[in-house]
Each structure stands twice: as structure tokens, then as C-alpha cells.
PDB file of C-alpha atoms in Angstrom:
ATOM      1  CA  UNK A   5       0.036  -0.053   0.002  1.00 93.00           C
ATOM      2  CA  UNK A   6       1.341   3.472  -0.872  1.00 95.00           C
ATOM      3  CA  UNK A   7       1.693   6.139   1.833  1.00 95.00           C
ATOM      4  CA  UNK A   8      -1.090   8.085   0.313  1.00 95.00           C
ATOM      5  CA  UNK A   9      -3.438   5.007   0.256  1.00 97.00           C
ATOM      6  CA  UNK A  10      -2.519   4.362   3.936  1.00 97.00           C
ATOM      7  CA  UNK A  11      -3.094   7.929   4.971  1.00 96.00           C
ATOM      8  CA  UNK A  12      -6.629   7.791   3.315  1.00 97.00           C
ATOM      9  CA  UNK A  13      -7.477   4.517   4.973  1.00 97.00           C
ATOM     10  CA  UNK A  14      -6.316   5.749   8.327  1.00 97.00           C
ATOM     11  CA  UNK A  15      -8.292   8.938   7.992  1.00 97.00           C
ATOM     12  CA  UNK A  16     -11.421   7.032   7.083  1.00 96.00           C
ATOM     13  CA  UNK A  17     -10.744   4.709  10.082  1.00 97.00           C
ATOM     14  CA  UNK A  18     -10.330   7.521  12.567  1.00 97.00           C
ATOM     15  CA  UNK A  19     -13.555   9.112  11.168  1.00 96.00           C
ATOM     16  CA  UNK A  20     -15.479   5.795  11.485  1.00 96.00           C
ATOM     17  CA  UNK A  21     -14.311   5.409  15.126  1.00 96.00           C
ATOM     18  CA  UNK A  22     -15.364   8.915  15.924  1.00 96.00           C
ATOM     19  CA  UNK A  23     -18.838   8.385  14.243  1.00 95.00           C
ATOM     20  CA  UNK A  24     -19.326   4.955  16.038  1.00 94.00           C
ATOM     21  CA  UNK A  25     -18.478   6.636  19.515  1.00 95.00           C
ATOM     22  CA  UNK A  26     -20.893   9.438  18.799  1.00 94.00           C
ATOM     23  CA  UNK A  27     -23.639   6.998  17.853  1.00 92.00           C
ATOM     24  CA  UNK A  28     -22.957   5.025  21.006  1.00 92.00           C
ATOM     25  CA  UNK A  29     -23.156   8.157  23.141  1.00 93.00           C
ATOM     26  CA  UNK A  30     -26.497   9.067  21.325  1.00 92.00           C
ATOM     27  CA  UNK A  31     -27.932   5.606  21.843  1.00 89.00           C
ATOM     28  CA  UNK A  32     -26.942   4.758  25.433  1.00 85.00           C
ATOM     29  CA  UNK A  33     -25.114   5.817  28.646  1.00 86.00           C
ATOM     30  CA  UNK A  34     -21.664   6.283  27.213  1.00 92.00           C
ATOM     31  CA  UNK A  35     -20.339   9.693  27.779  1.00 94.00           C
ATOM     32  CA  UNK A  36     -17.059  10.409  25.867  1.00 96.00           C
ATOM     33  CA  UNK A  37     -15.857  13.451  24.119  1.00 96.00           C
ATOM     34  CA  UNK A  38     -13.881  13.032  20.876  1.00 96.00           C
ATOM     35  CA  UNK A  39     -11.439  15.596  19.317  1.00 97.00           C
ATOM     36  CA  UNK A  40      -9.387  15.277  16.342  1.00 96.00           C
ATOM     37  CA  UNK A  41      -6.064  16.959  15.364  1.00 95.00           C
ATOM     38  CA  UNK A  42      -4.838  15.616  12.113  1.00 92.00           C
ATOM     39  CA  UNK A  43      -3.935  12.012  12.462  1.00 94.00           C
ATOM     40  CA  UNK A  44      -4.600  11.931  16.154  1.00 97.00           C
ATOM     41  CA  UNK A  45      -8.075  11.088  17.661  1.00 98.00           C
ATOM     42  CA  UNK A  46      -8.341  11.803  21.406  1.00 98.00           C
ATOM     43  CA  UNK A  47     -11.273  10.111  23.199  1.00 97.00           C
ATOM     44  CA  UNK A  48     -11.888  11.594  26.671  1.00 97.00           C
ATOM     45  CA  UNK A  49     -14.057   9.529  29.242  1.00 96.00           C
ATOM     46  CA  UNK A  50     -16.122  12.465  30.748  1.00 95.00           C
ATOM     47  CA  UNK A  51     -16.847  10.498  34.155  1.00 91.00           C
ATOM     48  CA  UNK A  52     -13.211  10.153  35.107  1.00 95.00           C
ATOM     49  CA  UNK A  53     -11.294  12.395  32.723  1.00 94.00           C
ATOM     50  CA  UNK A  54      -9.168   9.556  31.469  1.00 96.00           C
ATOM     51  CA  UNK A  55      -8.116   9.608  27.778  1.00 97.00           C
ATOM     52  CA  UNK A  56      -7.646   7.031  24.946  1.00 98.00           C
ATOM     53  CA  UNK A  57      -5.516   8.206  21.988  1.00 98.00           C
ATOM     54  CA  UNK A  58      -5.645   6.721  18.562  1.00 98.00           C
ATOM     55  CA  UNK A  59      -3.216   7.837  15.971  1.00 97.00           C
ATOM     56  CA  UNK A  60      -1.802   6.760  12.746  1.00 96.00           C
ATOM     57  CA  UNK A  61       1.841   5.890  12.149  1.00 96.00           C
ATOM     58  CA  UNK A  62       2.397   6.402   8.534  1.00 95.00           C
ATOM     59  CA  UNK A  63       6.128   5.094   8.329  1.00 95.00           C
ATOM     60  CA  UNK A  64       4.961   1.756  10.047  1.00 97.00           C
ATOM     61  CA  UNK A  65       1.549   1.789   8.238  1.00 98.00           C
ATOM     62  CA  UNK A  66      -0.090   1.143  11.596  1.00 98.00           C
ATOM     63  CA  UNK A  67      -2.655   2.561  13.886  1.00 98.00           C
ATOM     64  CA  UNK A  68      -1.741   2.936  17.453  1.00 98.00           C
ATOM     65  CA  UNK A  69      -3.926   2.966  20.658  1.00 98.00           C
ATOM     66  CA  UNK A  70      -2.715   4.212  23.953  1.00 98.00           C
ATOM     67  CA  UNK A  71      -4.961   3.727  27.008  1.00 97.00           C
ATOM     68  CA  UNK A  72      -4.722   2.936  30.605  1.00 96.00           C
ATOM     69  CA  UNK A  73      -4.552  -0.721  29.760  1.00 95.00           C
ATOM     70  CA  UNK A  74      -1.518  -0.252  27.696  1.00 96.00           C
ATOM     71  CA  UNK A  75      -0.288   0.524  24.104  1.00 97.00           C
ATOM     72  CA  UNK A  76      -1.488  -1.429  21.017  1.00 98.00           C
ATOM     73  CA  UNK A  77      -0.363  -1.483  17.398  1.00 98.00           C
ATOM     74  CA  UNK A  78      -2.712  -2.444  14.514  1.00 98.00           C
ATOM     75  CA  UNK A  79      -1.853  -3.301  10.952  1.00 98.00           C
ATOM     76  CA  UNK A  80      -4.345  -3.419   8.149  1.00 98.00           C
ATOM     77  CA  UNK A  81      -4.452  -6.966   6.426  1.00 97.00           C
ATOM     78  CA  UNK A  82      -6.546  -5.840   3.462  1.00 95.00           C
ATOM     79  CA  UNK A  83      -9.833  -6.291   5.224  1.00 95.00           C
ATOM     80  CA  UNK A  84      -9.449  -5.201   8.940  1.00 96.00           C
ATOM     81  CA  UNK A  85      -6.994  -3.722  11.452  1.00 98.00           C
ATOM     82  CA  UNK A  86      -5.301  -6.583  13.356  1.00 98.00           C
ATOM     83  CA  UNK A  87      -3.095  -6.403  16.473  1.00 98.00           C
ATOM     84  CA  UNK A  88       0.573  -6.905  15.539  1.00 97.00           C
ATOM     85  CA  UNK A  89       1.194  -9.028  18.590  1.00 97.00           C
ATOM     86  CA  UNK A  90      -1.964 -11.201  19.249  1.00 96.00           C
ATOM     87  CA  UNK A  91      -4.013 -10.826  15.985  1.00 96.00           C
ATOM     88  CA  UNK A  92      -7.071  -9.362  17.632  1.00 96.00           C
ATOM     89  CA  UNK A  93      -9.295  -7.148  15.673  1.00 97.00           C
ATOM     90  CA  UNK A  94      -9.011  -3.424  16.392  1.00 97.00           C
ATOM     91  CA  UNK A  95     -12.689  -2.476  16.759  1.00 96.00           C
ATOM     92  CA  UNK A  96     -13.422  -5.422  19.246  1.00 96.00           C
ATOM     93  CA  UNK A  97     -10.315  -4.348  21.307  1.00 97.00           C
ATOM     94  CA  UNK A  98     -11.259  -0.744  21.241  1.00 97.00           C
ATOM     95  CA  UNK A  99     -14.726  -1.649  22.420  1.00 96.00           C
ATOM     96  CA  UNK A 100     -13.121  -3.327  25.429  1.00 96.00           C
ATOM     97  CA  UNK A 101     -10.761  -0.517  26.059  1.00 97.00           C
ATOM     98  CA  UNK A 102     -13.533   2.154  25.954  1.00 96.00           C
ATOM     99  CA  UNK A 103     -15.799  -0.060  28.006  1.00 95.00           C
ATOM    100  CA  UNK A 104     -13.248  -0.690  30.680  1.00 95.00           C
ATOM    101  CA  UNK A 105     -11.984   2.942  30.854  1.00 95.00           C
ATOM    102  CA  UNK A 106     -15.403   4.541  30.851  1.00 94.00           C
ATOM    103  CA  UNK A 107     -17.299   1.992  32.928  1.00 92.00           C
ATOM    104  CA  UNK A 108     -19.988   1.785  30.269  1.00 91.00           C
ATOM    105  CA  UNK A 109     -20.407  -1.281  28.058  1.00 92.00           C
ATOM    106  CA  UNK A 110     -19.937  -0.277  24.324  1.00 90.00           C
ATOM    107  CA  UNK A 111     -19.710  -2.341  21.136  1.00 89.00           C
ATOM    108  CA  UNK A 112     -18.108  -0.590  18.223  1.00 88.00           C
ATOM    109  CA  UNK A 113     -18.213  -1.916  14.668  1.00 79.00           C
ATOM    110  CA  UNK A 114     -16.396  -0.951  11.524  1.00 71.00           C
TER     111      UNK A 114
END
């Protein structure tokens, strides 16, 4: 994948995550605030002020997530973003991360 293709995919993915979180807030008890600056999406859990950061790393062609539970790297396999260590899918993992950090169960989907 070219750098331009990666940047387009990463941008679309960050937009999709932000939209999914906004929908989850509208549909339930989740209370997070998303803010975007370039290739960085900051997700703030309002109840406790904690943050989750999702950003793209163009040189590695990866998306990285930083949260209380740790740091995670995801690479696109042509269909989905997979963890470079354990092969877990990013949206499922992000659902667990947001649920654990916010205290509200959420299920994000691509």
C-alpha cells in the first residue's frame, strides 16, 4: 500500500471510530468526548477524565492506541485492522478498552 493509500485509509478509520463513538453516546449511557487533530483522535471519558489516544503511524503503516490498559499497534491486512502481537481485531479491542476505561459497556463496529 502506498503512503497516500495508507493515509486515506487511516483517516477514514479515525472518522469511523469517531462516528461510532458519537452513535454509542446518542444511543446509550456512554459519555465520551472526541477531538481530532490531524492523524490523532483523542477520546476523553467524561466521568473520570481519562483519555484514549488513537493515531496513525504512516512510516509503520499502523494505527496505535494508547490507553490505561497499555499501548497497542494495529496493521491493516486488506480487510481489517489486526493487532501486531496477538492478531485481535481493532474494533473489538477498542470496544473493550472504551468499556473498561469509561465504565459503560460499548460495542463498536467498523
